[in-house]
Amino acid sequence: MARDRRASWGLPQDVASIPAGRHLVSRKLAEWGLRSHSDLADVMELLASELLTNAVEHAWGDVVLTLSARGETLRCAVWDEDAQLPCSRHAGPSDEGGRGLLMVHLMSRRWGVDVCHAGKAVWFEAG
């Protein structure tokens, strides 16, 4: 990843945005020549999908998916219009949900939330 790169897509707040977002991330990583780093690409797609799921299921308004590369670091952010901060849940063994942010925490280099005047962006970095 020799130079800085950035891509951003507006997506509707709809469950169809989740697989669409995964596809956009996969396609952009391939365009940037990073699809051959399959473990990294798989992590980026999975965690982007988790952030999109949270935005679609727990926030409101349209979402913006942003993917950027700077040096050796890939960053993915999902912005939504809801200023309420995400909270990690402790999912039980039979719970179908509640593990997304834990996965982001465990599989990314670092992650966080940026609050802005019109919502928030939940992001993670890998690389």
One Martini backbone bead per residue (centre of mass of N, CA, C, O) as a GRO file, in nm:
protein
  127
    1MET     BB    1   0.075   0.051   0.031
    2ALA     BB    2   0.196   0.336  -0.094
    3ARG     BB    3  -0.077   0.493  -0.101
    4ASP     BB    4  -0.333   0.684  -0.053
    5ARG     BB    5  -0.671   0.571   0.014
    6ARG     BB    6  -1.028   0.624  -0.094
    7ALA     BB    7  -1.367   0.519   0.000
    8SER     BB    8  -1.724   0.597  -0.061
    9TRP     BB    9  -2.060   0.496   0.062
   10GLY     BB   10  -2.394   0.517   0.017
   11LEU     BB   11  -2.653   0.372   0.230
   12PRO     BB   12  -2.918   0.217   0.309
   13GLN     BB   13  -3.144   0.138   0.569
   14ASP     BB   14  -3.073  -0.191   0.493
   15VAL     BB   15  -3.010  -0.525   0.473
   16ALA     BB   16  -2.887  -0.503   0.178
   17SER     BB   17  -2.626  -0.338   0.273
   18ILE     BB   18  -2.449  -0.563   0.381
   19PRO     BB   19  -2.365  -0.725   0.124
   20ALA     BB   20  -2.294  -0.474  -0.039
   21GLY     BB   21  -2.058  -0.382   0.142
   22ARG     BB   22  -1.885  -0.633   0.114
   23HIS     BB   23  -1.852  -0.605  -0.193
   24LEU     BB   24  -1.718  -0.327  -0.196
   25VAL     BB   25  -1.471  -0.407  -0.033
   26SER     BB   26  -1.370  -0.635  -0.213
   27ARG     BB   27  -1.343  -0.468  -0.476
   28LYS     BB   28  -1.147  -0.252  -0.365
   29LEU     BB   29  -0.919  -0.441  -0.276
   30ALA     BB   30  -0.870  -0.549  -0.560
   31GLU     BB   31  -0.806  -0.273  -0.692
   32TRP     BB   32  -0.559  -0.236  -0.473
   33GLY     BB   33  -0.421  -0.535  -0.448
   34LEU     BB   34  -0.551  -0.694  -0.164
   35ARG     BB   35  -0.693  -0.974  -0.219
   36SER     BB   36  -0.433  -1.159  -0.181
   37HIS     BB   37  -0.486  -1.081   0.124
   38SER     BB   38  -0.711  -1.280   0.247
   39ASP     BB   39  -0.717  -1.238   0.553
   40LEU     BB   40  -0.753  -0.932   0.549
   41ALA     BB   41  -1.001  -0.923   0.366
   42ASP     BB   42  -1.185  -1.097   0.544
   43VAL     BB   43  -1.180  -0.910   0.789
   44MET     BB   44  -1.290  -0.657   0.653
   45GLU     BB   45  -1.561  -0.778   0.562
   46LEU     BB   46  -1.668  -0.879   0.832
   47LEU     BB   47  -1.648  -0.610   0.999
   48ALA     BB   48  -1.815  -0.438   0.810
   49SER     BB   49  -2.069  -0.610   0.845
   50GLU     BB   50  -2.102  -0.553   1.149
   51LEU     BB   51  -2.133  -0.245   1.132
   52LEU     BB   52  -2.375  -0.248   0.941
   53THR     BB   53  -2.565  -0.407   1.117
   54ASN     BB   54  -2.576  -0.204   1.348
   55ALA     BB   55  -2.683   0.037   1.181
   56VAL     BB   56  -2.943  -0.106   1.077
   57GLU     BB   57  -3.058  -0.221   1.365
   58HIS     BB   58  -2.977   0.046   1.581
   59ALA     BB   59  -3.029   0.275   1.390
   60TRP     BB   60  -3.057   0.569   1.177
   61GLY     BB   61  -3.060   0.612   0.866
   62ASP     BB   62  -2.824   0.658   0.676
   63VAL     BB   63  -2.521   0.524   0.539
   64VAL     BB   64  -2.154   0.527   0.565
   65LEU     BB   65  -1.896   0.381   0.377
   66THR     BB   66  -1.545   0.357   0.468
   67LEU     BB   67  -1.236   0.323   0.285
   68SER     BB   68  -0.887   0.300   0.392
   69ALA     BB   69  -0.540   0.377   0.296
   70ARG     BB   70  -0.240   0.390   0.512
   71GLY     BB   71   0.005   0.249   0.433
   72GLU     BB   72  -0.047  -0.043   0.639
   73THR     BB   73  -0.341   0.077   0.682
   74LEU     BB   74  -0.669  -0.022   0.742
   75ARG     BB   75  -0.990   0.150   0.711
   76CYS     BB   76  -1.313   0.132   0.871
   77ALA     BB   77  -1.632   0.306   0.828
   78VAL     BB   78  -1.950   0.374   1.001
   79TRP     BB   79  -2.206   0.592   0.932
   80ASP     BB   80  -2.459   0.758   1.131
   81GLU     BB   81  -2.737   0.953   1.263
   82ASP     BB   82  -2.685   0.823   1.541
   83ALA     BB   83  -2.558   0.929   1.861
   84GLN     BB   84  -2.570   0.662   1.978
   85LEU     BB   85  -2.383   0.451   2.141
   86PRO     BB   86  -2.231   0.173   2.135
   87CYS     BB   87  -2.285  -0.159   2.286
   88SER     BB   88  -2.172  -0.411   2.454
   89ARG     BB   89  -2.252  -0.747   2.466
   90HIS     BB   90  -2.343  -1.044   2.654
   91ALA     BB   91  -2.353  -1.330   2.506
   92GLY     BB   92  -2.503  -1.612   2.491
   93PRO     BB   93  -2.491  -1.929   2.363
   94SER     BB   94  -2.804  -1.882   2.231
   95ASP     BB   95  -2.741  -1.626   2.100
   96GLU     BB   96  -2.760  -1.457   1.784
   97GLY     BB   97  -2.645  -1.201   1.920
   98GLY     BB   98  -2.382  -0.972   2.050
   99ARG     BB   99  -2.071  -1.003   1.889
  100GLY     BB  100  -1.962  -0.776   1.702
  101LEU     BB  101  -1.777  -0.592   1.887
  102LEU     BB  102  -1.600  -0.823   1.981
  103MET     BB  103  -1.488  -0.889   1.705
  104VAL     BB  104  -1.365  -0.616   1.651
  105HIS     BB  105  -1.177  -0.617   1.895
  106LEU     BB  106  -1.023  -0.898   1.827
  107MET     BB  107  -0.960  -0.839   1.492
  108SER     BB  108  -0.836  -0.568   1.548
  109ARG     BB  109  -0.610  -0.329   1.615
  110ARG     BB  110  -0.839  -0.100   1.620
  111TRP     BB  111  -1.108   0.095   1.782
  112GLY     BB  112  -1.407   0.318   1.739
  113VAL     BB  113  -1.565   0.642   1.818
  114ASP     BB  114  -1.711   0.910   1.630
  115VAL     BB  115  -1.842   1.211   1.722
  116CYS     BB  116  -2.095   1.411   1.575
  117HIS     BB  117  -2.340   1.639   1.491
  118ALA     BB  118  -2.471   1.385   1.284
  119GLY     BB  119  -2.348   1.149   1.472
  120LYS     BB  120  -2.160   0.847   1.382
  121ALA     BB  121  -1.839   0.665   1.385
  122VAL     BB  122  -1.753   0.339   1.324
  123TRP     BB  123  -1.424   0.190   1.373
  124PHE     BB  124  -1.142   0.023   1.203
  125GLU     BB  125  -0.820  -0.148   1.218
  126ALA     BB  126  -0.590  -0.290   0.979
  127GLY     BB  127  -0.252  -0.462   0.892
   0.00000   0.00000   0.00000
